[in-house]
Coordinates of N, CA and C and ligand atoms in Angstrom, one line a residue:
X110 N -8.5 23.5 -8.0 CA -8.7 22.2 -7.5 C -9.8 21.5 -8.3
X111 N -10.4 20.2 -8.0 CA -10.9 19.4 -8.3 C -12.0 19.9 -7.9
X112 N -12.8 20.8 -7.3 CA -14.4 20.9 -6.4 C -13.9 20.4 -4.8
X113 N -12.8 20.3 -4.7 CA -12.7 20.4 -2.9 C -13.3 18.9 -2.5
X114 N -14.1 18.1 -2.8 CA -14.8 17.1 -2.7 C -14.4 16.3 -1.4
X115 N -12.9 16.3 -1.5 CA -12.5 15.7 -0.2 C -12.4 16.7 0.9
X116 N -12.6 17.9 1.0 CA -12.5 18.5 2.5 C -13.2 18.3 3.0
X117 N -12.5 18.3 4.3 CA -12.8 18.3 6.2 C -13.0 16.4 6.2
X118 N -11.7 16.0 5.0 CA -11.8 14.1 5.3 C -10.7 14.4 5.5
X119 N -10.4 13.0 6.5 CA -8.8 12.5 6.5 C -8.8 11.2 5.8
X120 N -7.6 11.3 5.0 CA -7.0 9.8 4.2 C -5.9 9.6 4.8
X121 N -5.4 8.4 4.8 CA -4.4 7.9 4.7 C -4.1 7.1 4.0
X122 N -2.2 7.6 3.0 CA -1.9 6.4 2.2 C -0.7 6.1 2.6
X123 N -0.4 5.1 2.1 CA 0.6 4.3 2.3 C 1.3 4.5 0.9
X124 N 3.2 4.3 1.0 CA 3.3 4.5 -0.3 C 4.9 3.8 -0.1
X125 N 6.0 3.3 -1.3 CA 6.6 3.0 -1.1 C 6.9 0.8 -0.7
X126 N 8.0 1.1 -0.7 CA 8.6 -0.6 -0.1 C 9.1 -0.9 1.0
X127 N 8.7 -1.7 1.8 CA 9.4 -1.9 3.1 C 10.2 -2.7 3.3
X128 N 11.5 -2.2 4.3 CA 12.8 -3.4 4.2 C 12.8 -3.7 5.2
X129 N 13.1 -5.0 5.3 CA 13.6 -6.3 6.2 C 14.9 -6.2 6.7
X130 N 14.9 -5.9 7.6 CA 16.5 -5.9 8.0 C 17.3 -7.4 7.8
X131 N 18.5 -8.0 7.3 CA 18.8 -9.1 7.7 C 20.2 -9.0 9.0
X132 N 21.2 -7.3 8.5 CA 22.1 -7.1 9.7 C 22.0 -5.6 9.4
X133 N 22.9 -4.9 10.2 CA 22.8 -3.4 10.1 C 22.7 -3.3 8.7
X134 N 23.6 -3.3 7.6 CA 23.9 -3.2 6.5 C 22.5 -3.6 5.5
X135 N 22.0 -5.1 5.6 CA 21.4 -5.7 4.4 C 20.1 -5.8 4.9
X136 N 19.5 -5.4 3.9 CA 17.9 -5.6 4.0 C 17.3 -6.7 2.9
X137 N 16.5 -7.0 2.7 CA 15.5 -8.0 2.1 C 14.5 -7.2 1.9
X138 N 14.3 -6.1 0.5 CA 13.0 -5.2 0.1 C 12.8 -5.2 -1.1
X139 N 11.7 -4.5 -2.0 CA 11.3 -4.5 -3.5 C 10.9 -3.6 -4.1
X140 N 11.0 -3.7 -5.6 CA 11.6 -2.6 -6.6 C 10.0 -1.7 -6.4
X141 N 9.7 -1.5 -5.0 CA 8.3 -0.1 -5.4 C 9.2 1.5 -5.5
X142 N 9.0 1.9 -6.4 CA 9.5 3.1 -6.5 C 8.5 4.5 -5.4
X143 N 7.4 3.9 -5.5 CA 6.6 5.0 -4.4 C 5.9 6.4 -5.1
X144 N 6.0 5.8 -6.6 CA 5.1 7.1 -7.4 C 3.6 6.7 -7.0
X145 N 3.0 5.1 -7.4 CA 1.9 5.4 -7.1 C 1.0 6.3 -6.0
X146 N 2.1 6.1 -4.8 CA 1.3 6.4 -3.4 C 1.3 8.0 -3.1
X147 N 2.6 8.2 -3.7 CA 2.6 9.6 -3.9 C 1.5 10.7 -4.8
X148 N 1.0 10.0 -5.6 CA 0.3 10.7 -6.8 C -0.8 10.6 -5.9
X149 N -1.3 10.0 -5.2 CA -2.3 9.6 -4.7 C -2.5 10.5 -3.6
X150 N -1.5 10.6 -2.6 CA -1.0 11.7 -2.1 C -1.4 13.5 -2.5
X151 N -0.8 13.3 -3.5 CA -0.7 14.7 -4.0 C -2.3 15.0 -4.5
X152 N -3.1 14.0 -5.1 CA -4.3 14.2 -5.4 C -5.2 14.5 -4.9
X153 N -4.7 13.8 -3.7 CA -6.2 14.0 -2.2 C -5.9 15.4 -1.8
X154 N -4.6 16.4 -1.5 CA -4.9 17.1 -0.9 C -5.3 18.2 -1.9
X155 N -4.9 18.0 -3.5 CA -5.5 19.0 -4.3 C -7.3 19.1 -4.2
X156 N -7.7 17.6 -3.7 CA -8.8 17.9 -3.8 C -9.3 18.3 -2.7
X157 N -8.3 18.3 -1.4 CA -9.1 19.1 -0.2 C -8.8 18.4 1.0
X158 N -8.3 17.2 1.2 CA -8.1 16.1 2.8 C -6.9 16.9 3.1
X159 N -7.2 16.2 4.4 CA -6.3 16.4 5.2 C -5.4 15.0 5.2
X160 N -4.2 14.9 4.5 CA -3.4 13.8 4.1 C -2.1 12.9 4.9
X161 N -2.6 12.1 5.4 CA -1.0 11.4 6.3 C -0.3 10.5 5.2
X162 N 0.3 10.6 4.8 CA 1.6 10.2 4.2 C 2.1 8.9 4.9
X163 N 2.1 7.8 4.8 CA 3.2 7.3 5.3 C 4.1 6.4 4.1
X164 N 5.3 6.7 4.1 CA 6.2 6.5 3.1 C 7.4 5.4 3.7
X165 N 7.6 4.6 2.7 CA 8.7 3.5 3.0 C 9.5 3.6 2.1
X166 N 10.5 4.5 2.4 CA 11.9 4.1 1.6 C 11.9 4.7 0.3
X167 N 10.9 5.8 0.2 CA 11.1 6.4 -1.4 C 12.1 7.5 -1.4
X168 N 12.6 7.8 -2.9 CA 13.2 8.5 -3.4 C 12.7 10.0 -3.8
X169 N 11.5 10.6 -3.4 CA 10.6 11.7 -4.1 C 10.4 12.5 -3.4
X170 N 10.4 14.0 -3.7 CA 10.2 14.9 -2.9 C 8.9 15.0 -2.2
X171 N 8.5 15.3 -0.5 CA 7.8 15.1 0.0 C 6.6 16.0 -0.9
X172 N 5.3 15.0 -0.6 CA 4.3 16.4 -1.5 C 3.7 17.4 -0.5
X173 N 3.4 18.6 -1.1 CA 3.2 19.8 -0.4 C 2.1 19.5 0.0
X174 N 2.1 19.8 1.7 CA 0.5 19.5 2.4 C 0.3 18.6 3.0
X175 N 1.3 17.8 2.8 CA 0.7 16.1 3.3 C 1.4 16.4 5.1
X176 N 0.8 15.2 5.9 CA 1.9 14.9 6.6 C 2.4 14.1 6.5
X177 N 3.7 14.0 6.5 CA 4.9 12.7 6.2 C 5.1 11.8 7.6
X178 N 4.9 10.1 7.5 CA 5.0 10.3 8.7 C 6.6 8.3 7.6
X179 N 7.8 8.6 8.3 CA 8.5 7.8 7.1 C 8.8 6.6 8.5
X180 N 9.1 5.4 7.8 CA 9.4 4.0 8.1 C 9.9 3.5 7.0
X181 N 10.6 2.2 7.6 CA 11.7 1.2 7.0 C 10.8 -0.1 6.7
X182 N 10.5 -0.8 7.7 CA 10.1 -2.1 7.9 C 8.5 -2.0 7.8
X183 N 7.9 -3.3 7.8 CA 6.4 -3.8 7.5 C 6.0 -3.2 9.3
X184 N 6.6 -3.4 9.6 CA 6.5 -3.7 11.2 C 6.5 -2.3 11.8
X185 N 7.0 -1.5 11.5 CA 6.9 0.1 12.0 C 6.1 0.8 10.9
X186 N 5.6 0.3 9.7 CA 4.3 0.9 8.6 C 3.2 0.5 9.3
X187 N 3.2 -0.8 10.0 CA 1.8 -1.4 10.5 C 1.5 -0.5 11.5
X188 N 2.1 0.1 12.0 CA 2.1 0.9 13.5 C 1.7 2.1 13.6
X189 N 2.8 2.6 12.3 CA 2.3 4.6 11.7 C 0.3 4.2 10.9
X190 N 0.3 3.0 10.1 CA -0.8 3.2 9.2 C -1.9 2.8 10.5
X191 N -1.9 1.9 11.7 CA -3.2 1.6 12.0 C -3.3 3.0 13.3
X192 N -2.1 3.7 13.7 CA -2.6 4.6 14.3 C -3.4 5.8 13.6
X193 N -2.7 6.2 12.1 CA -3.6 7.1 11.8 C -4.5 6.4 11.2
X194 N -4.8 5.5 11.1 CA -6.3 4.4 10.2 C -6.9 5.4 11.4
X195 N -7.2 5.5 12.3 CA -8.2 5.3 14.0 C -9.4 5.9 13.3
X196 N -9.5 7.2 13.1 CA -10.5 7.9 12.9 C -10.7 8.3 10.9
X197 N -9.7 7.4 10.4 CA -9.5 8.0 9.0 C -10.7 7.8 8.1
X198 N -11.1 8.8 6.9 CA -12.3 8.4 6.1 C -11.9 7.4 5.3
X199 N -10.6 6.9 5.2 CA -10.0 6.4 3.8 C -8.6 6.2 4.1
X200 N -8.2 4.6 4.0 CA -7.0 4.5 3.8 C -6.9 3.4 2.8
X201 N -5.6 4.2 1.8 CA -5.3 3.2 0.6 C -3.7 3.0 1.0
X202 N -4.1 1.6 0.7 CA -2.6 1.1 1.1 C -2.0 0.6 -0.5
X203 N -1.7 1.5 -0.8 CA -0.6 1.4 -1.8 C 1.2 1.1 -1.8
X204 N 1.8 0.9 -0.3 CA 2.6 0.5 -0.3 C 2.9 -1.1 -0.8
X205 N 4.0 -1.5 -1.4 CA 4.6 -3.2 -1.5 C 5.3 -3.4 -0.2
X206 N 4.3 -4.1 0.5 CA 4.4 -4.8 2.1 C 5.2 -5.8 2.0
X207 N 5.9 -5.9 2.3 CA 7.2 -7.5 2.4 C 6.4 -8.7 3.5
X208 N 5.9 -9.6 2.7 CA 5.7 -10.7 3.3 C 5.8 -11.4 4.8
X209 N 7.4 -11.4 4.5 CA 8.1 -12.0 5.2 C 9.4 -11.0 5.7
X210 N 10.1 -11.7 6.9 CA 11.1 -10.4 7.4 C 11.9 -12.1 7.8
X211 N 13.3 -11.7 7.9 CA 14.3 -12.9 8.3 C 13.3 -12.7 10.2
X212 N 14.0 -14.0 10.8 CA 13.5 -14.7 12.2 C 14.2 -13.5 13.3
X213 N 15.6 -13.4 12.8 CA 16.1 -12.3 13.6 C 17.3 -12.0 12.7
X214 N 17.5 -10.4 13.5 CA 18.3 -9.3 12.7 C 19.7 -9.7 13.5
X215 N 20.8 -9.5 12.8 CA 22.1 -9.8 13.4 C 22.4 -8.3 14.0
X216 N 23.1 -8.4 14.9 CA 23.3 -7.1 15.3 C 24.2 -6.4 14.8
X217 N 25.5 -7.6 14.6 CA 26.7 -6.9 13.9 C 26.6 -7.2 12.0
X218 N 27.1 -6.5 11.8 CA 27.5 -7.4 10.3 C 28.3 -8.6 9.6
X219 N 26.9 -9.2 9.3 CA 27.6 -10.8 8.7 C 28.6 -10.9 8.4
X220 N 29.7 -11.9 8.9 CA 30.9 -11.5 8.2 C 31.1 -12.9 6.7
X221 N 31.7 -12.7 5.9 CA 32.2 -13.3 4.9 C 33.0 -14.5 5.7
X222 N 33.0 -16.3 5.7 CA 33.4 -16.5 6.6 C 33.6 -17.8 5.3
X223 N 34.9 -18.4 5.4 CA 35.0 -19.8 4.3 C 33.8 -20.9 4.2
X224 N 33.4 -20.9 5.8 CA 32.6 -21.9 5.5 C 30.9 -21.1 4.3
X225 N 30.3 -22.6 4.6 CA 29.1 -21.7 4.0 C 28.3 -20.8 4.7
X226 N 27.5 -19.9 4.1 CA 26.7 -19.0 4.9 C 25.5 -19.9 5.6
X227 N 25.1 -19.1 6.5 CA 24.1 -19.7 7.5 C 22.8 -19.1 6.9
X228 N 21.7 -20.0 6.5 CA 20.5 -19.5 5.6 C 19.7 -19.0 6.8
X229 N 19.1 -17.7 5.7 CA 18.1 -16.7 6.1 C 17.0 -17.4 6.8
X230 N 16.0 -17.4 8.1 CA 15.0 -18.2 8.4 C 14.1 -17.0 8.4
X231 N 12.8 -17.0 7.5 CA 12.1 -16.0 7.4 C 10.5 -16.6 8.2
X232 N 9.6 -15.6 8.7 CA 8.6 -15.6 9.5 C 7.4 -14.7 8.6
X233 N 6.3 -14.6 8.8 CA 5.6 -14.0 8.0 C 5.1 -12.7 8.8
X234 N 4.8 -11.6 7.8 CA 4.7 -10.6 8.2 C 3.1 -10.6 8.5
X235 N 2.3 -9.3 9.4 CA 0.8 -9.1 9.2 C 0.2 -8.8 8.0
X236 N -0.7 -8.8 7.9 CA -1.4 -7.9 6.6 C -2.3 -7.4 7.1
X237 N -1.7 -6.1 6.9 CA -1.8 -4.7 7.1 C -3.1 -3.9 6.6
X238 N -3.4 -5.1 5.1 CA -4.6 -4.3 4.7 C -6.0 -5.2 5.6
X239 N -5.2 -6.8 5.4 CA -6.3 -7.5 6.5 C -6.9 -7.3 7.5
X240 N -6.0 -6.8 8.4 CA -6.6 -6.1 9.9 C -6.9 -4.9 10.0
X241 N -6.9 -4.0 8.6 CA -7.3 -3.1 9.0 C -9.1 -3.2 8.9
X242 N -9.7 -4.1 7.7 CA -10.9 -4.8 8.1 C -11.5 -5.6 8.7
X243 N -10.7 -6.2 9.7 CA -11.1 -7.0 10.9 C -11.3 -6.0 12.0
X244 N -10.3 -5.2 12.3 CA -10.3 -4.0 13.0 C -11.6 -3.0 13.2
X245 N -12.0 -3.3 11.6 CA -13.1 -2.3 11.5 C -14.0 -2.5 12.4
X246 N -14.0 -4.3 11.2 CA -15.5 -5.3 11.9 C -15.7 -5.2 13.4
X247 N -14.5 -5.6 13.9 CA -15.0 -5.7 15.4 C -15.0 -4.3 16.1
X248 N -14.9 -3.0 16.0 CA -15.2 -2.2 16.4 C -16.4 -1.3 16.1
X249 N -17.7 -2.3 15.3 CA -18.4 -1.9 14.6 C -19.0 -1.1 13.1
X250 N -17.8 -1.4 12.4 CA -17.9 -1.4 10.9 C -17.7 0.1 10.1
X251 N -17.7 1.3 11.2 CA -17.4 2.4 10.9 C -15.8 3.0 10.6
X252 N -15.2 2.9 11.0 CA -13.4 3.5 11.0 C -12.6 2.0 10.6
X253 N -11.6 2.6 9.4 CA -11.8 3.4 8.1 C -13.0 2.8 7.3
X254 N -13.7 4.4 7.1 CA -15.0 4.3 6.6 C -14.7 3.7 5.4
X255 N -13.4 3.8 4.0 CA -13.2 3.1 2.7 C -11.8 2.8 3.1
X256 N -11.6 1.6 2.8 CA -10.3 0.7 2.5 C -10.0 0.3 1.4
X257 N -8.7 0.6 1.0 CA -8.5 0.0 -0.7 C -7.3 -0.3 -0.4
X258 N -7.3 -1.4 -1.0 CA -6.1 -1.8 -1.4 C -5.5 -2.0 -2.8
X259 N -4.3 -2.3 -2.8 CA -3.7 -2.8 -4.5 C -3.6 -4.0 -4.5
X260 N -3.4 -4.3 -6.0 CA -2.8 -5.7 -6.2 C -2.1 -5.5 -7.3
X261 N -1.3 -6.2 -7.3 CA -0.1 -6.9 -9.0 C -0.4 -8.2 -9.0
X262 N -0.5 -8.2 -10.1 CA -1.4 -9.5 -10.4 C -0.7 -9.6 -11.9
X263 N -0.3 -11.0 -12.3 CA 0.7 -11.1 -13.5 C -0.4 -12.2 -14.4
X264 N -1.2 -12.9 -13.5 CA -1.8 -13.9 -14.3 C -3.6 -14.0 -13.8
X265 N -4.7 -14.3 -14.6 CA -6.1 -14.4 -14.1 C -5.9 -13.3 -13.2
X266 N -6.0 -12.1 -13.6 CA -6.1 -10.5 -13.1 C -7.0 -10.3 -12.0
X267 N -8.3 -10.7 -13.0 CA -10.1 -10.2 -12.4 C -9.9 -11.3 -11.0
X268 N -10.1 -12.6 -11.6 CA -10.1 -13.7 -10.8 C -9.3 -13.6 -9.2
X269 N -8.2 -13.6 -9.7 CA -7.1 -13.5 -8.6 C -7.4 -11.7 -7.5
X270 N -7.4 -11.0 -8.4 CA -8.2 -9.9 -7.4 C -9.2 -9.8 -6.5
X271 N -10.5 -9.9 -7.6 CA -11.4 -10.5 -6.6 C -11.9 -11.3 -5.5
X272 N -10.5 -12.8 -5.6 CA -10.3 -13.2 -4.6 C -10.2 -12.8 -3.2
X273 N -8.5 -11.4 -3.6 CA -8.1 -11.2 -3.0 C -9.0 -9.9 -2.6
X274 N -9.9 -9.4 -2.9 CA -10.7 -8.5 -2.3 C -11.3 -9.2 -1.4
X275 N -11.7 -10.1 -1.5 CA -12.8 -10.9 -0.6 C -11.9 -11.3 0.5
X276 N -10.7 -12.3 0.5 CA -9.9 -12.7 1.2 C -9.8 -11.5 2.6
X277 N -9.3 -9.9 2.0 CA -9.2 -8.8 2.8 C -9.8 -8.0 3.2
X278 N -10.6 -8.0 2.7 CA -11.9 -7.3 3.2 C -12.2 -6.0 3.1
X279 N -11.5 -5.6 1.7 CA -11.4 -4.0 1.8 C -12.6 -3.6 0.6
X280 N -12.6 -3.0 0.5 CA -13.8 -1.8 0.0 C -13.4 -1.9 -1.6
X281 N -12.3 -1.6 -1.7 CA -12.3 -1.3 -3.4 C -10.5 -1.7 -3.4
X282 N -10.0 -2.7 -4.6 CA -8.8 -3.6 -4.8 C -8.6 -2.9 -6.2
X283 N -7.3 -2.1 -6.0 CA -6.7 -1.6 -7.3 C -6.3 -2.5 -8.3
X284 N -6.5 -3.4 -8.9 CA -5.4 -4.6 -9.6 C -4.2 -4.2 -11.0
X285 N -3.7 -4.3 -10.6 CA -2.3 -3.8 -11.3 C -2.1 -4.6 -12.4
X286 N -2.1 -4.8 -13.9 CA -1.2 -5.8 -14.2 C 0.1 -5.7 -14.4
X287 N 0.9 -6.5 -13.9 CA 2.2 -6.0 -13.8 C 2.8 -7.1 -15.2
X288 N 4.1 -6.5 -14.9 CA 4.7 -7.1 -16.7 C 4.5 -6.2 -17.9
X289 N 5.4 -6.3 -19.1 CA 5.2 -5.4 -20.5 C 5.5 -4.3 -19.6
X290 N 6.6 -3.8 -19.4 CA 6.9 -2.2 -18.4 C 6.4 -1.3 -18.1
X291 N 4.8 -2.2 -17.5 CA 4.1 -1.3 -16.7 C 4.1 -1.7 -14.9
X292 N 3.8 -0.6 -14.5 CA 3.7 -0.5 -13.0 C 5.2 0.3 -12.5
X293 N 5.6 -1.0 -11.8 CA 7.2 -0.8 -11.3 C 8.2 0.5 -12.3
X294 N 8.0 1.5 -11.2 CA 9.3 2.5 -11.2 C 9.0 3.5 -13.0
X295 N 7.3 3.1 -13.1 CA 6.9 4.1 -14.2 C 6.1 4.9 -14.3
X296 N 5.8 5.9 -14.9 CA 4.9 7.0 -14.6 C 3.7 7.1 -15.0
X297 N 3.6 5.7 -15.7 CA 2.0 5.3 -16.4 C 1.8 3.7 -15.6
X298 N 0.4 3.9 -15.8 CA -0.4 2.7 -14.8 C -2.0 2.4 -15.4
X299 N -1.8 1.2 -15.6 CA -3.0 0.6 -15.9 C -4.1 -0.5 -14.7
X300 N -5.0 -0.1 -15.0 CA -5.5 -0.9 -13.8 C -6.8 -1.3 -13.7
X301 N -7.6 -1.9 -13.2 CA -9.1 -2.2 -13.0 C -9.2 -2.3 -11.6
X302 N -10.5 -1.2 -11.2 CA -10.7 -0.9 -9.9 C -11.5 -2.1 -9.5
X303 N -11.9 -3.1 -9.0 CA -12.5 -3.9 -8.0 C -13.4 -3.2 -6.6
X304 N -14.8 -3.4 -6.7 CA -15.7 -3.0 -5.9 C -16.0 -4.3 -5.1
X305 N -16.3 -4.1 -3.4 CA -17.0 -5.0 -2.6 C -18.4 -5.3 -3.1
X306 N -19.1 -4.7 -4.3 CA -20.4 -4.7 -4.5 C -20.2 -5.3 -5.9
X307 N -18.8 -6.1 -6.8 CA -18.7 -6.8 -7.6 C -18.7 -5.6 -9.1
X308 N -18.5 -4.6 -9.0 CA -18.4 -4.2 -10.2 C -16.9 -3.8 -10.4
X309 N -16.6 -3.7 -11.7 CA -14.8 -3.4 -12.1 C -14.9 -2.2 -12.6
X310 N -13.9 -1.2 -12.4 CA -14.0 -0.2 -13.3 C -12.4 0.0 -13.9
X311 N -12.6 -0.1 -15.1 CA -11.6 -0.3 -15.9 C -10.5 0.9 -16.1
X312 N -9.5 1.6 -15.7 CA -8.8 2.6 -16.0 C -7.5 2.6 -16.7
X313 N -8.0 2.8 -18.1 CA -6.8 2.5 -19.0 C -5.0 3.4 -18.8
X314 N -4.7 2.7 -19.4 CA -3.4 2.8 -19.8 C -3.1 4.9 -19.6
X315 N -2.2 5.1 -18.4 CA -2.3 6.5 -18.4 C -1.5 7.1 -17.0
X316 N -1.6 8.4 -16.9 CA -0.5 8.9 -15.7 C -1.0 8.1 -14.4
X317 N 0.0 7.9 -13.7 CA -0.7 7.7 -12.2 C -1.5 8.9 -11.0
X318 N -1.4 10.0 -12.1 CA -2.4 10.9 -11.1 C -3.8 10.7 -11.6
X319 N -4.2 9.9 -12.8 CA -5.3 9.4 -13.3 C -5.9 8.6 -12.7
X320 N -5.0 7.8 -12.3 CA -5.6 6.4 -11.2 C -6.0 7.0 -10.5
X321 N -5.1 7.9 -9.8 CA -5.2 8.3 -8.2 C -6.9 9.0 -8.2
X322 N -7.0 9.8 -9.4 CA -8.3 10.5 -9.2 C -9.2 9.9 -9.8
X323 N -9.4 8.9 -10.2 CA -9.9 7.7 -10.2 C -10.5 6.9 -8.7
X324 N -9.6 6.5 -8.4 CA -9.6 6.2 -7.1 C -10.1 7.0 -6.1
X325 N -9.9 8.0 -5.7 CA -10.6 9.3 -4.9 C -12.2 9.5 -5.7
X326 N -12.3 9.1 -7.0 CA -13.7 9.5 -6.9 C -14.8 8.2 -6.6
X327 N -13.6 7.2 -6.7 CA -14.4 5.9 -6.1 C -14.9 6.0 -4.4
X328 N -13.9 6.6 -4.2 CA -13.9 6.7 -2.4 C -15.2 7.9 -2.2
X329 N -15.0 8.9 -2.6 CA -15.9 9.8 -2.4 C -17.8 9.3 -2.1
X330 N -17.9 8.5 -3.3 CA -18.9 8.0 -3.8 C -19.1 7.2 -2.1
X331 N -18.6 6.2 -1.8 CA -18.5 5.5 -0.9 C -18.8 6.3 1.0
X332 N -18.2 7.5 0.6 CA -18.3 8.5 1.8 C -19.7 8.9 2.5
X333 N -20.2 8.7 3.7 CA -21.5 9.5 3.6 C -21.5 10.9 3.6
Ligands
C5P402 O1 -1.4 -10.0 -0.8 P1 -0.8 -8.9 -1.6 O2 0.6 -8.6 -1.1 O3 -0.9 -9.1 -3.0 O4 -1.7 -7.7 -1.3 C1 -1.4 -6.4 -1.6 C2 -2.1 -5.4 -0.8 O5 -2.1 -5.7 0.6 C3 -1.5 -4.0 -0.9 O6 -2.6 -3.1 -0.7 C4 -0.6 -4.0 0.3 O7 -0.3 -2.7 0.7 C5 -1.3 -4.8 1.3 N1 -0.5 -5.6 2.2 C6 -0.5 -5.4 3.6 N2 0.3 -6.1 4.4 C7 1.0 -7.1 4.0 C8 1.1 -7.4 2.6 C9 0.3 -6.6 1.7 O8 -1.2 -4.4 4.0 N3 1.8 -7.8 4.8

């Protein structure tokens, strides 16, 4: 292993895409393949946590060690991640959270009908990484002791991140650039880590278990 660094912590990650139901059949979700969250996964327990898993909708063999805890929707991930958030040292939300979900799910399946179709009316989802630092704040700024989040970010990377670190209130903002076929559904990842304390740390072009241990030694650092 790594020096064990993370034993006797609990993490939680998030990993995967969440779908929107529109009827039994059709969902409204996106191309996250669920490597990141996984590697991330697999890394923490190599280096010693105790790992909750929660997975949306991926294709990959569960990793050894973890607990799996699996969901479909934004709305049953917010539920699995803030119950194990409670006492967690660390949760990285690496899952692609769907925005928005349609106003209501049909029960039966839409049918194909001559006239025109009846448009989707969509509502906005929570953010999941937001309350988990509001949550903190008002319970006194201890649990989860590090929050991180991601971002994909296509244009003004730093800028746009940093915003959004600030906007969410997490600890450390993974920024993704997405585009040139990186990120989405590949096994290399480029990224700049974003600190609450304004520093970047730059992690070039390379496997996503790189990031991940990357990322865990940012967290570490952060741990008392
Ligand atoms: O705002 P944006 O979707 O770019 O933020 C991405 C980060 O926020 C990711 O860490 C993602 O898991 C999280 N998120 C969330 N709840 C949402 C949307 C995004 O926790 N509804």
């Amino acid at each position: 292993g790594r020096g064990g660094d993370l034993a006797g912590r609990h993490v939680v990650v998030s990993a995967g895409g969440t779908r929107e139901a529109i009827d039994p059949v059709r969902f409204i979700g996106n191309r996250s393949s669920g490597l990141q969250g996984y590697a991330l996964a697999r890394t923490a327990v190599a280096r010693g946590a105790e790992v909750t898993l929660v997975s949306a909708n991926v294709a990959l063999p569960d990793p050894a060690g973890a607990k799996m805890v699996r969901v479909e929707s934004a709305t049953q991930l917010r539920e699995a991640v803030l119950a194990a958030a409670e006492h967690a040292d660390a949760v990285v939300m690496a899952a692609a959270v769907a925005d928005f979900r349609p106003v209501r799910q049909s029960g039966t399946k839409i049918k194909k009908s001559a006239a025109e179709p009846d448009p989707i009316h969509l509502t906005k989802n929570p953010d999941i990484l937001a309350e988990l630092g509001e949550t903190r704040r008002a319970g006194g700024g201890t649990y989860p002791r590090v929050i991180v989040g991601f971002a994909a970010e296509t244009d003004d990377v730093l800028a746009n991140g940093r915003a959004k670190l600030e906007r969410k209130g997490c600890d450390l903002l993974v920024v993704n650039q997405v585009g040139e076929n990186l990120a989405f559904g590949t096994p290399d990842n480029a990224a700049v880590v974003l600190t609450a304390e304004g520093e970047s740390v730059e992690i070039p072009r390379g496997p996503k278990e790189d990031l991940a241990d990357v990322v865990w030694n940012l967290v570490v650092r952060r741990l008392p």
